[in-house]
Every structure is written in C-alpha cells, then in structure tokens.
PDB file of C-alpha atoms and ligand atoms in Angstrom:
ATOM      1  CA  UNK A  14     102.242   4.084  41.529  1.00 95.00           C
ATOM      2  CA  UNK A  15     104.814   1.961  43.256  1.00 97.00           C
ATOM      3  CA  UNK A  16     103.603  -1.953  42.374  1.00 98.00           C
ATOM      4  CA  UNK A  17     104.810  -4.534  44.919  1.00 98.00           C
ATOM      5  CA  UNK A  18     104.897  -8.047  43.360  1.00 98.00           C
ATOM      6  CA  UNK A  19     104.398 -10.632  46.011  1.00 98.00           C
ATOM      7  CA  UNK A  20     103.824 -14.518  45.427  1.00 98.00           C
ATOM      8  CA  UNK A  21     101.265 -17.029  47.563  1.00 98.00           C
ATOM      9  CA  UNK A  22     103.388 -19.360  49.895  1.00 98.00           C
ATOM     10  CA  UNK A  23     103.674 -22.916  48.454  1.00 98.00           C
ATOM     11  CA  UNK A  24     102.023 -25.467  50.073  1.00 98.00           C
ATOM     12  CA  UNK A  25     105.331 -27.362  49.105  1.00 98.00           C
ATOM     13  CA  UNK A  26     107.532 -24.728  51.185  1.00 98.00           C
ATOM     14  CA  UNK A  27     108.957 -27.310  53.393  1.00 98.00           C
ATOM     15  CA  UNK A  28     111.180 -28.959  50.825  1.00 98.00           C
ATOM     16  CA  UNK A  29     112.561 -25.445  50.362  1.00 98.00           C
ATOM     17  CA  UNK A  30     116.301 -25.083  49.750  1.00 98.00           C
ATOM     18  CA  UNK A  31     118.687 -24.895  52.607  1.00 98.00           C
ATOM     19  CA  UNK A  32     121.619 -24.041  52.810  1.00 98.00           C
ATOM     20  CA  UNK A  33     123.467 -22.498  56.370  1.00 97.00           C
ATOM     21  CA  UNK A  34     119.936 -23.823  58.312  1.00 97.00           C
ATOM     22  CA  UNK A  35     118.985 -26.983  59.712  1.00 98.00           C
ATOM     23  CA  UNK A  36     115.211 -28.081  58.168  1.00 98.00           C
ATOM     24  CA  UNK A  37     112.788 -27.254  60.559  1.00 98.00           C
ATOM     25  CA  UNK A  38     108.779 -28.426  60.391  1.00 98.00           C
ATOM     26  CA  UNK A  39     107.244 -24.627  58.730  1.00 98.00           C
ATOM     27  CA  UNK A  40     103.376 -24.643  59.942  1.00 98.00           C
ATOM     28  CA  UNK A  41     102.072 -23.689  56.473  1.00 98.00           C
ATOM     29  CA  UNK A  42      98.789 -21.583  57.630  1.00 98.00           C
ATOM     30  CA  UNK A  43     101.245 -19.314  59.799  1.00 98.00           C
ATOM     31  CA  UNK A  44     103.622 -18.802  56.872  1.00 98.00           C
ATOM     32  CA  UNK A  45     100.900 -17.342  54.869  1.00 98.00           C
ATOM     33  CA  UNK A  46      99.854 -16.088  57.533  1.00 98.00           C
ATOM     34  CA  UNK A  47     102.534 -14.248  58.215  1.00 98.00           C
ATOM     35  CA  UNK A  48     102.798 -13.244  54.277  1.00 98.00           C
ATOM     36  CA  UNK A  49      99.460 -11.797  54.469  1.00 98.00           C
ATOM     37  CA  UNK A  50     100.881  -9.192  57.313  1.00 98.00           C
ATOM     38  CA  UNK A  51     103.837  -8.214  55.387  1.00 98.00           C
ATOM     39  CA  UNK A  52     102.020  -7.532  52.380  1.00 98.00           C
ATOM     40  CA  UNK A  53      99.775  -5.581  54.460  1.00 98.00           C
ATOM     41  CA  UNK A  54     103.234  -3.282  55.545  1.00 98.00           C
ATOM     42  CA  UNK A  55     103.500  -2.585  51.610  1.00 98.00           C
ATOM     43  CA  UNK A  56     100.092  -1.781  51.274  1.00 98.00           C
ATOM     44  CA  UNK A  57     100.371   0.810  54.401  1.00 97.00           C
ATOM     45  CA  UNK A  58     103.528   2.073  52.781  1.00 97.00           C
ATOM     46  CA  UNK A  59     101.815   2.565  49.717  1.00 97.00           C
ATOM     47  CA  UNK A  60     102.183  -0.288  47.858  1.00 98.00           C
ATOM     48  CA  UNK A  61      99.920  -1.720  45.021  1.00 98.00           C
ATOM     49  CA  UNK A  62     100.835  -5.480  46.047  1.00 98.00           C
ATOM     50  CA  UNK A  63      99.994  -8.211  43.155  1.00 98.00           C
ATOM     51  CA  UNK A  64     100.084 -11.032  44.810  1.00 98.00           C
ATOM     52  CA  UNK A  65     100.758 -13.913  41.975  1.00 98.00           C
ATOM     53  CA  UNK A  66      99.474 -17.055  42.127  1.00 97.00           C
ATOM     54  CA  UNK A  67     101.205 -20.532  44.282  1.00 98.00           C
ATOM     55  CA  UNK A  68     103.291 -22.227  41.965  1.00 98.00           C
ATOM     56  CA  UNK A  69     102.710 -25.228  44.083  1.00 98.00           C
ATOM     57  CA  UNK A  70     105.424 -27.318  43.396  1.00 98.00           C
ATOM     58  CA  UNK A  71     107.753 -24.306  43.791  1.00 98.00           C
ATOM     59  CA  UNK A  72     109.195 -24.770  47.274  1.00 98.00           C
ATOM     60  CA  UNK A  73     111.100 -21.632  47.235  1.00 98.00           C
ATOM     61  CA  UNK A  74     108.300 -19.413  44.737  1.00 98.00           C
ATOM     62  CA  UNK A  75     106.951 -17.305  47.467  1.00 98.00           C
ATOM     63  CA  UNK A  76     110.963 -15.618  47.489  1.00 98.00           C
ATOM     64  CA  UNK A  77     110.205 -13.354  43.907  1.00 98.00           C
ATOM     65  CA  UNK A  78     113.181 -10.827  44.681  1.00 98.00           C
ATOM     66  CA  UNK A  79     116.010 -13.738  43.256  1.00 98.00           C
ATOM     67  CA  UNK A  80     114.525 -14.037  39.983  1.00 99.00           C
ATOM     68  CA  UNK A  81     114.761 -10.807  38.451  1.00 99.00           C
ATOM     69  CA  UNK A  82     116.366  -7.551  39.267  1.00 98.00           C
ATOM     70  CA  UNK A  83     114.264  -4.359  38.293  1.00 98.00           C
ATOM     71  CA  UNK A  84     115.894  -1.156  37.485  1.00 98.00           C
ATOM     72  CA  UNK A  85     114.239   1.862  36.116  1.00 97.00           C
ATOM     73  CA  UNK A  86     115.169   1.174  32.287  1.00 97.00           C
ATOM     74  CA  UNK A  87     115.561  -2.566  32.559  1.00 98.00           C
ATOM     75  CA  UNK A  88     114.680  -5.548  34.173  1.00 98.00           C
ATOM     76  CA  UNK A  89     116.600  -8.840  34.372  1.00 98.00           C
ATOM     77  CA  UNK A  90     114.996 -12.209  34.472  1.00 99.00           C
ATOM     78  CA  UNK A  91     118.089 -14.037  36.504  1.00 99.00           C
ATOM     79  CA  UNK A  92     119.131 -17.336  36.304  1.00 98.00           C
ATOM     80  CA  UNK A  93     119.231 -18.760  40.123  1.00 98.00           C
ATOM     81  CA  UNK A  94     121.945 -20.075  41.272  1.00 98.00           C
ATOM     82  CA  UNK A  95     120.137 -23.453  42.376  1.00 98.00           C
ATOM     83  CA  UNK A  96     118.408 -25.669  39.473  1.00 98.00           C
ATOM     84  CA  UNK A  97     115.375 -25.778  41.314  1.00 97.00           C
ATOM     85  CA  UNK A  98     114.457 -22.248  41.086  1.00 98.00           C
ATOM     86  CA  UNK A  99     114.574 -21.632  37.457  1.00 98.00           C
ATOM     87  CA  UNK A 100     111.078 -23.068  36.567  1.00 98.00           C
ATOM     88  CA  UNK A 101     110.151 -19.920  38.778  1.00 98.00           C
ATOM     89  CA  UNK A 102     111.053 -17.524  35.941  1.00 98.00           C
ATOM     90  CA  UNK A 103     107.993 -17.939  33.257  1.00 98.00           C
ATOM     91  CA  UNK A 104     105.810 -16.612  35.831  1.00 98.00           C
ATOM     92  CA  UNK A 105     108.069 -13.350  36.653  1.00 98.00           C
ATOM     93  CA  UNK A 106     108.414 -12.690  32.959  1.00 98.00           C
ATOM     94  CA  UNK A 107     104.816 -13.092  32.281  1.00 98.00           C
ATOM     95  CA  UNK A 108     104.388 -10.091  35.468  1.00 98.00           C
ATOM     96  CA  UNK A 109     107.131  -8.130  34.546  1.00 98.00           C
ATOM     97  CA  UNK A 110     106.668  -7.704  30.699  1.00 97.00           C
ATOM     98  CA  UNK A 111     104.027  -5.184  30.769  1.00 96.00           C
ATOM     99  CA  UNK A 112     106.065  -2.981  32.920  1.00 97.00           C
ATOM    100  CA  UNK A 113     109.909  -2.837  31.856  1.00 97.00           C
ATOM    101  CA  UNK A 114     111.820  -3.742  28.579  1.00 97.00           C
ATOM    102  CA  UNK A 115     113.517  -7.489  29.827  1.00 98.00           C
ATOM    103  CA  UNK A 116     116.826  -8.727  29.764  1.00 98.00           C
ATOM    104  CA  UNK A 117     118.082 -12.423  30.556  1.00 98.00           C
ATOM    105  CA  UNK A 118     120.829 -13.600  32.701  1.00 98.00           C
ATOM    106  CA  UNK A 119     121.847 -17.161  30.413  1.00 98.00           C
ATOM    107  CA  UNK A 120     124.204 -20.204  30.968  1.00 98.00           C
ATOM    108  CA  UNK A 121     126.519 -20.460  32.198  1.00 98.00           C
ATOM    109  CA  UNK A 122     125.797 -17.468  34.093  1.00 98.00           C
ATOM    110  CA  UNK A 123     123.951 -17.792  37.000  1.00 98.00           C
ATOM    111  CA  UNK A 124     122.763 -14.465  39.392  1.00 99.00           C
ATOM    112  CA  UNK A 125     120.192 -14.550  42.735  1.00 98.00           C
ATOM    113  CA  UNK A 126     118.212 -11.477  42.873  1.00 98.00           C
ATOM    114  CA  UNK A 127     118.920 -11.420  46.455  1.00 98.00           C
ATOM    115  CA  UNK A 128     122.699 -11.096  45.440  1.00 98.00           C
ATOM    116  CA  UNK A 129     122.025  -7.602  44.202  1.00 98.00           C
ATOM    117  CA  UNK A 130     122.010  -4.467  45.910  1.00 98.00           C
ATOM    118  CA  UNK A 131     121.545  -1.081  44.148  1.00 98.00           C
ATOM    119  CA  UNK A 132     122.871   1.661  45.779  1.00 97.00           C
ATOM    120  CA  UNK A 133     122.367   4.915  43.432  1.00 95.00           C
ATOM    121  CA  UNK A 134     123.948   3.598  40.075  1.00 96.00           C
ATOM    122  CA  UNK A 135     126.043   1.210  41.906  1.00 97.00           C
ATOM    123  CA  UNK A 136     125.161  -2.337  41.377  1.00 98.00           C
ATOM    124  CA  UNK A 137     126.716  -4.214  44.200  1.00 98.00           C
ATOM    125  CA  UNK A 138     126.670  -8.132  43.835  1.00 98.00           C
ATOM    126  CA  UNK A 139     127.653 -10.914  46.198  1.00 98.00           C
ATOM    127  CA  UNK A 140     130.658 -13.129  45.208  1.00 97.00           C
ATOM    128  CA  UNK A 141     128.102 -16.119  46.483  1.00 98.00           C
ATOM    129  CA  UNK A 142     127.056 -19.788  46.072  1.00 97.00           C
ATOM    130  CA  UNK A 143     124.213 -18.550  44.257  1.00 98.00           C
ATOM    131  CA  UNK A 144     125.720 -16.003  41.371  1.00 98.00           C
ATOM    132  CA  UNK A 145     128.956 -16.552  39.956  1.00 98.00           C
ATOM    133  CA  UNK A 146     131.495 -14.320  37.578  1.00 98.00           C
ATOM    134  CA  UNK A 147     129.622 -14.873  34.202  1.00 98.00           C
ATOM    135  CA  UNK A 148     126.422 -13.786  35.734  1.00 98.00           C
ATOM    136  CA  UNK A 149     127.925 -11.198  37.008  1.00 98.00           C
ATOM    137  CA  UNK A 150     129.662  -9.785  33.530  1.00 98.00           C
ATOM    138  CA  UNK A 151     126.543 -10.341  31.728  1.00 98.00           C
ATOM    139  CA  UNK A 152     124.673  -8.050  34.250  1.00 98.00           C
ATOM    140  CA  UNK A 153     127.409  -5.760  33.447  1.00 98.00           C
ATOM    141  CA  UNK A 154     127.036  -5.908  29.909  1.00 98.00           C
ATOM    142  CA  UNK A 155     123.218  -5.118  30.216  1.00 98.00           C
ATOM    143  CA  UNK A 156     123.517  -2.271  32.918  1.00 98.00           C
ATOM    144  CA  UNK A 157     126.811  -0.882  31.512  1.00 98.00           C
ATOM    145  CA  UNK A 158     124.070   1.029  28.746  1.00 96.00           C
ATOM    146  CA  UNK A 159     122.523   2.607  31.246  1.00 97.00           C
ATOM    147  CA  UNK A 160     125.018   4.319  33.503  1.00 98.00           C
ATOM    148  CA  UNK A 161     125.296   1.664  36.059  1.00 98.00           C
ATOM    149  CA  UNK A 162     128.100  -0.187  37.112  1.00 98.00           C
ATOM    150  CA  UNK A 163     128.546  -3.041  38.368  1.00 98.00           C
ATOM    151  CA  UNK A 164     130.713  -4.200  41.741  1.00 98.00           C
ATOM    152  CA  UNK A 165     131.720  -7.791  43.260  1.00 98.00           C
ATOM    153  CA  UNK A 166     131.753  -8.349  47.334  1.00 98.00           C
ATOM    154  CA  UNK A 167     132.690 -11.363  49.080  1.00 98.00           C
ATOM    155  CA  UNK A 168     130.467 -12.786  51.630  1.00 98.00           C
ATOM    156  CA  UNK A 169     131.187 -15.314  54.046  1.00 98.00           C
ATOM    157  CA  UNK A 170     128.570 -17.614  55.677  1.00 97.00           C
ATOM    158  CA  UNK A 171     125.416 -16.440  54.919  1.00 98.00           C
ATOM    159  CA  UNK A 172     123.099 -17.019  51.652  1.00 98.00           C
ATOM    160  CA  UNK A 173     123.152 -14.028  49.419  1.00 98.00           C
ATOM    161  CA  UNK A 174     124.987 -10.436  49.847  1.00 98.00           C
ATOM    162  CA  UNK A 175     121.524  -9.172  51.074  1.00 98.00           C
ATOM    163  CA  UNK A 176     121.493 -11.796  54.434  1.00 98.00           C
ATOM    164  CA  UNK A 177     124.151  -9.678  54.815  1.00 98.00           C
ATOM    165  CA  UNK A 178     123.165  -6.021  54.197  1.00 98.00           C
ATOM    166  CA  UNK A 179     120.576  -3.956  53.115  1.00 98.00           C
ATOM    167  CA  UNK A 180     120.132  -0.258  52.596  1.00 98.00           C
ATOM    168  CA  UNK A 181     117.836   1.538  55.859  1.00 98.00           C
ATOM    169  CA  UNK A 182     118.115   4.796  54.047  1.00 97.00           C
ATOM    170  CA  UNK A 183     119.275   6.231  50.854  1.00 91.00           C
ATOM    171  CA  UNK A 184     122.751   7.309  52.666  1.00 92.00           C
ATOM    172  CA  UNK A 185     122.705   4.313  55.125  1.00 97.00           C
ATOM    173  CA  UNK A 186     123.295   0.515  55.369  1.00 98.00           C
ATOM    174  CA  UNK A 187     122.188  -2.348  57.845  1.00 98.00           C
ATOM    175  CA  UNK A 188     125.039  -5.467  57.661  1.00 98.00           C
ATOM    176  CA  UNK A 189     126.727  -8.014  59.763  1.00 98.00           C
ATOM    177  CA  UNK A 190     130.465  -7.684  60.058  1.00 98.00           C
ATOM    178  CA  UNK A 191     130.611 -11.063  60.087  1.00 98.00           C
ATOM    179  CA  UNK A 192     129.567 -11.703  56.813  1.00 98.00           C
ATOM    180  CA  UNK A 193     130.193  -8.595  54.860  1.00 98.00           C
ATOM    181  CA  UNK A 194     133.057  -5.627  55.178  1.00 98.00           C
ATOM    182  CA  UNK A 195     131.171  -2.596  55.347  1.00 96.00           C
ATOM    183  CA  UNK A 196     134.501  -0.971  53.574  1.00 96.00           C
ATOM    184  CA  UNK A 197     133.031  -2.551  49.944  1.00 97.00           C
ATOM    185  CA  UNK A 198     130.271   0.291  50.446  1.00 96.00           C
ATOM    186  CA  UNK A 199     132.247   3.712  49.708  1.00 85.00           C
ATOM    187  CA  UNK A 200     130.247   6.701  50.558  1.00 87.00           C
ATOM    188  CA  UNK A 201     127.957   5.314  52.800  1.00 94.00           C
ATOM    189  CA  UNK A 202     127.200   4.984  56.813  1.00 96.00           C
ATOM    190  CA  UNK A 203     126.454   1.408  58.231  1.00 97.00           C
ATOM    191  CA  UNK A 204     125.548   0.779  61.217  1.00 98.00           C
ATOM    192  CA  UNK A 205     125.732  -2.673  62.436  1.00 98.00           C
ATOM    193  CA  UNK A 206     123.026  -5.281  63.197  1.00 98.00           C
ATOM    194  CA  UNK A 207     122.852  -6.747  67.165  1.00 98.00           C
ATOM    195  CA  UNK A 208     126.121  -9.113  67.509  1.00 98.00           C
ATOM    196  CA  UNK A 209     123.328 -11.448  69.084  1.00 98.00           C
ATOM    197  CA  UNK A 210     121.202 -11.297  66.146  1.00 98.00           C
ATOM    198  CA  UNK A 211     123.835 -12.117  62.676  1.00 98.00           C
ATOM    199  CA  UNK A 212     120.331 -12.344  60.893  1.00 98.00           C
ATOM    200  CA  UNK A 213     118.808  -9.207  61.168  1.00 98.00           C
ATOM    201  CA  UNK A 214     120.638  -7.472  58.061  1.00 98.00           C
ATOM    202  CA  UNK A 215     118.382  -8.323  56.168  1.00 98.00           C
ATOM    203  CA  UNK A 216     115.456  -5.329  56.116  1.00 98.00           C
ATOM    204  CA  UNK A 217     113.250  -4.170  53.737  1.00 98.00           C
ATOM    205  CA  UNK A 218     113.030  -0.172  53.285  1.00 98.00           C
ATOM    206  CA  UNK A 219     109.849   0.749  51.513  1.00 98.00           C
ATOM    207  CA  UNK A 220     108.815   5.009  51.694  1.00 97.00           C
ATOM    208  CA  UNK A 221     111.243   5.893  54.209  1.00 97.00           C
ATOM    209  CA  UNK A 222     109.942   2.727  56.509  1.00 98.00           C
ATOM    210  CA  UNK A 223     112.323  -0.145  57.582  1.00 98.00           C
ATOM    211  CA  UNK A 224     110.522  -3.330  57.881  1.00 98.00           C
ATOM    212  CA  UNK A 225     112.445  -5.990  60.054  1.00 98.00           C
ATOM    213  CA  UNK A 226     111.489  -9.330  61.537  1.00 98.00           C
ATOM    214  CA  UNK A 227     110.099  -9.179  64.777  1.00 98.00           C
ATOM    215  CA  UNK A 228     112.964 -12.164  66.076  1.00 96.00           C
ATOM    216  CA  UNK A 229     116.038  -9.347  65.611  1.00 98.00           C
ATOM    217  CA  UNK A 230     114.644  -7.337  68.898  1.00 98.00           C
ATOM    218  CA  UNK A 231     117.896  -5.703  69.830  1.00 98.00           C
ATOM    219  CA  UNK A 232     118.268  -4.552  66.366  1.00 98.00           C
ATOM    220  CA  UNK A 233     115.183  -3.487  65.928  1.00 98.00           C
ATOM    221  CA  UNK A 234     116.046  -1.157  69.536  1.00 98.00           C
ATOM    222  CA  UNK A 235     119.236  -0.028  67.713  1.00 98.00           C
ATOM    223  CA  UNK A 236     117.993   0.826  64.514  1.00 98.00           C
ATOM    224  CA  UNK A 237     115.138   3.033  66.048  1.00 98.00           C
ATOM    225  CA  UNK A 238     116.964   4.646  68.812  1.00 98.00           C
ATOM    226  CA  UNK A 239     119.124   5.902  65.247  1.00 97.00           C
ATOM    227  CA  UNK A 240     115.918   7.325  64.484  1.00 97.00           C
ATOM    228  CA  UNK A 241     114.779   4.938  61.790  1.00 98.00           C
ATOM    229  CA  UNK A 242     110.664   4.576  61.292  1.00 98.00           C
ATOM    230  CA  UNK A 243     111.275   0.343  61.901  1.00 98.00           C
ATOM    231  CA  UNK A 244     107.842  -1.571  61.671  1.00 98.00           C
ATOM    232  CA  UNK A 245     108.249  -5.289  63.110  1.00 98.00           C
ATOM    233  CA  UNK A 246     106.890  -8.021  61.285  1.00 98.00           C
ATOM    234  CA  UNK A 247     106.335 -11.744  62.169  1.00 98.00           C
ATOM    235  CA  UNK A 248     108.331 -13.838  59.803  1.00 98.00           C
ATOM    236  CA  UNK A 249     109.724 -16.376  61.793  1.00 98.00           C
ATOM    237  CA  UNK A 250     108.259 -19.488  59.349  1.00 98.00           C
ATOM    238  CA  UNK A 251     109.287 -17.783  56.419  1.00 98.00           C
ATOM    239  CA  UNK A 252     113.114 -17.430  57.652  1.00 97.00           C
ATOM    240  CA  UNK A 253     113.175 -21.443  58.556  1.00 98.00           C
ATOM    241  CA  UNK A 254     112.966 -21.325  54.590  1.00 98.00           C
ATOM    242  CA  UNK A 255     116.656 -19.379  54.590  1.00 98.00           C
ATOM    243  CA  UNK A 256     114.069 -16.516  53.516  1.00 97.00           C
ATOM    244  CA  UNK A 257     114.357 -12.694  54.198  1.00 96.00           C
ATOM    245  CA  UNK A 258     111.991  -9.804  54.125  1.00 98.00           C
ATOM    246  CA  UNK A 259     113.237  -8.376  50.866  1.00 98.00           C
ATOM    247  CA  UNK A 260     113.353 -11.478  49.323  1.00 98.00           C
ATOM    248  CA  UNK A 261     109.563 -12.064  49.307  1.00 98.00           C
ATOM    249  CA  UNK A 262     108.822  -8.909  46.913  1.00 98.00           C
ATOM    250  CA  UNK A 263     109.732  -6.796  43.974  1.00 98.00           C
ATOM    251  CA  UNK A 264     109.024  -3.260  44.317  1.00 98.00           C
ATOM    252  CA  UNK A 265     109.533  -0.447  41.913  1.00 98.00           C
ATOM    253  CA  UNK A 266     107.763   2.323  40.017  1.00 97.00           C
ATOM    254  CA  UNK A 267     105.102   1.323  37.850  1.00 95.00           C
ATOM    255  CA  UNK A 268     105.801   3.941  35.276  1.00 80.00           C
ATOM    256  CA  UNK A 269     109.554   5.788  35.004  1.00 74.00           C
ATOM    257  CA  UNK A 270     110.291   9.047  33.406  1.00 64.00           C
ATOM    258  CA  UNK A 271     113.706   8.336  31.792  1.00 63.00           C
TER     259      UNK A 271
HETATM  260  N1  LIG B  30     115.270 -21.215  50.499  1.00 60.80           N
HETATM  261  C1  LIG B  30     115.682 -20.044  49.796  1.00 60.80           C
HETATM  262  C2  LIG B  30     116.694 -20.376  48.774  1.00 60.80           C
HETATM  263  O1  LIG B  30     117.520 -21.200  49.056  1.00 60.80           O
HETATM  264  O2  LIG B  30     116.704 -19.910  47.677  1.00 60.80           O
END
C-alpha cells in the first residue's frame, strides 16, 4: 500500500512564510478547496491519503514534505530551515513512527524536506536558505548506512532545490535553468519547464502520473506532447503560500522489503 500523508490547510495560512513572493489575500475555503482535489489525484493514483489534522496556528503545516524525508529504511524528522516550522515536527513523528525506524536532523543543522530530491540512491540537496552544510553532513551520516549518498546543488532564486526540479519519470527531470544547472543531475534527461512559466518545476509524479498546477499551461503542453500522463490541478491559493505540489504530501510504501 502506498500511504500519502497530507495535512488540513490552516486557517492561519495567510501569515505563511514568504520568501521570493509578495503576500497576497489566500481565500481560505478555495485553498482547501483546492487541497481536497489534489488529494483526490493521490487517491486516483492509488494513494491511501491520511489527511492529519490543522495545526491551526501552523501557517505553513499544510506543506508536510519539509519536515521529514522518507526513505525505504529510514526516515528523517528535519529541522526547517525557518524557526517557525519546527513546532510542525511532533505531529510528523507521531505519523511516521509506526511506519519507519526515525532519525533527527539537530542544531545547528537545519534541512527543508523540499530541499531533497532522491534520485535512485542519490540524495540530491539544495545549497538553500532553508538547509545549510551541517544539515546536510548529518543527513549524510544517517544515509551513508544505507547505500545512499548524499550531493550539494546550488540554487539561485527560488525557495528550495525542488521549486526548481523534480523528477517526471524515473530516468527524467522537470527544472528551470534559471534556478538550477541541469549538469548537477548525471545520468539523467531534463527537459525544461516553459521560459514563461519559471514556476512550473515543481511536479509531483505519483504511479507513472505527473501532477502539475493548472497556472504552468505551456508546460503542462510540453510535458505531454513528451508523452508524459500530466493531470492539472488547481493550486493557485496554495502557491501564494511559496507552496508546491510535492510539498503538500509524503508518499512512500507502507511496508518495504529490505
Ligand atoms: N511558505 C512555505 C515556506 O516558506 O516554508
């Protein structure tokens, strides 16, 4: 079974963190809205979503993927990059514990989940605002066990590596050479997002299905002229909170054989 961990939009989403966006007013019944119809992709693509509860005075709670970072053997509870965030992590822990032996991320280190993108046993991690060096060697230090390693990329301009690129299929890559160089990623075909749309890296691939917001059109054209199975979804209040599709879940494989 493939569990999808989701979280309720807080009602307190509009003093989210910002960083690259101007605040805009985010109509709370259309972000959740919205949230219900992405959780309803997962479910389609097989998903069992658990949709934890608001953590109402956690602007940024409904974004799960930044506090932890779930492998098959392991998963690490991160510490975000932004003070605000870390009362987020109880919760996670709580959800995660029956499912995957735990490790932390501790100070000084500090890692966004959203920073992380596994590529085989490749662990690639943006040189951010959000995770710096000592986060990055003590993910190193737990993943190292396992046959992972671990690999810094610079981004410029955007939030986290994955507002810059995302994997569309196990061989292929979605990014913005803008904000990432596609050269960091050995091995593996990219193909690049709409030069009108710089935000539409970010894409969630879930059983061979891309999901992508519907505001990145032209990449959305591109993508499935490529042949990729892309499925559209409304997110537009969600990304006034400097939020992408991945970021609002944590999927993996209930049960591993390792
Ligand atoms: N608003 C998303 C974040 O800054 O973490």
């Amino acid at each position: 079974m493939v569990i999808a961990f989701t979280r309720e939009v807080s009602s307190s989403i509009g003093r989210c963190e910002l960083t690259h966006l101007e605040r805009q007013p985010i109509d709370l019944g259309k972000a959740r809205d919205q949230h219900r119809d992405y959780e309803r992709f997962l479910w389609d693509a097989g998903c069992t979503v658990r949709r934890l509860k608001e953590e109402a005075e956690m602007p940024d709670a409904v974004f799960v993927e930044d506090i932890a970072v779930v492998l098959d053997e392991v998963a690490i509870i991160t510490r975000p990059g932004t003070r605000s965030r870390r009362r987020e992590r109880l919760s996670i822990t709580q959800a995660l514990e029956p499912f995957r032996r735990l490790a932390r991320i501790r100070a000084p280190g500090t890692l966004d989940g959203g920073d992380v993108l596994r590529i085989g046993r490749t662990l690639y991690v943006g040189q951010s605002i959000r995770s710096n060096e000592e986060g990055r060697r003590q993910l190193r230090a737990v993943v190292s066990g396992y046959g992972y390693s671990v690999r810094r990329v610079a981004v410029v301009d955007c939030l986290h590596l994955k507002s810059a690129v995302t994997v569309v299929a196990e061989d292929n890559l979605l990014f913005n050479p803008g904000w990432v160089d596609a050269n960091a990623f050995q091995g593996v075909q990219a193909i690049a997002v709409d030069p009108e749309e710089p935000a539409a890296a970010n894409a969630l691939l879930v059983a061979g299905r891309v999901v992508l917001p519907a505001q990145h059109p032209r990449t959305i054209e591109r993508l499935s002229r490529s042949g990729f199975d892309v499925r559209p979804v409304d997110v537009s209040e969600l990304t006034k909170a400097e939020g992408g599709v991945t970021c609002c879940s944590l999927v993996f494989d209930e049960k591993v054989a390792i």
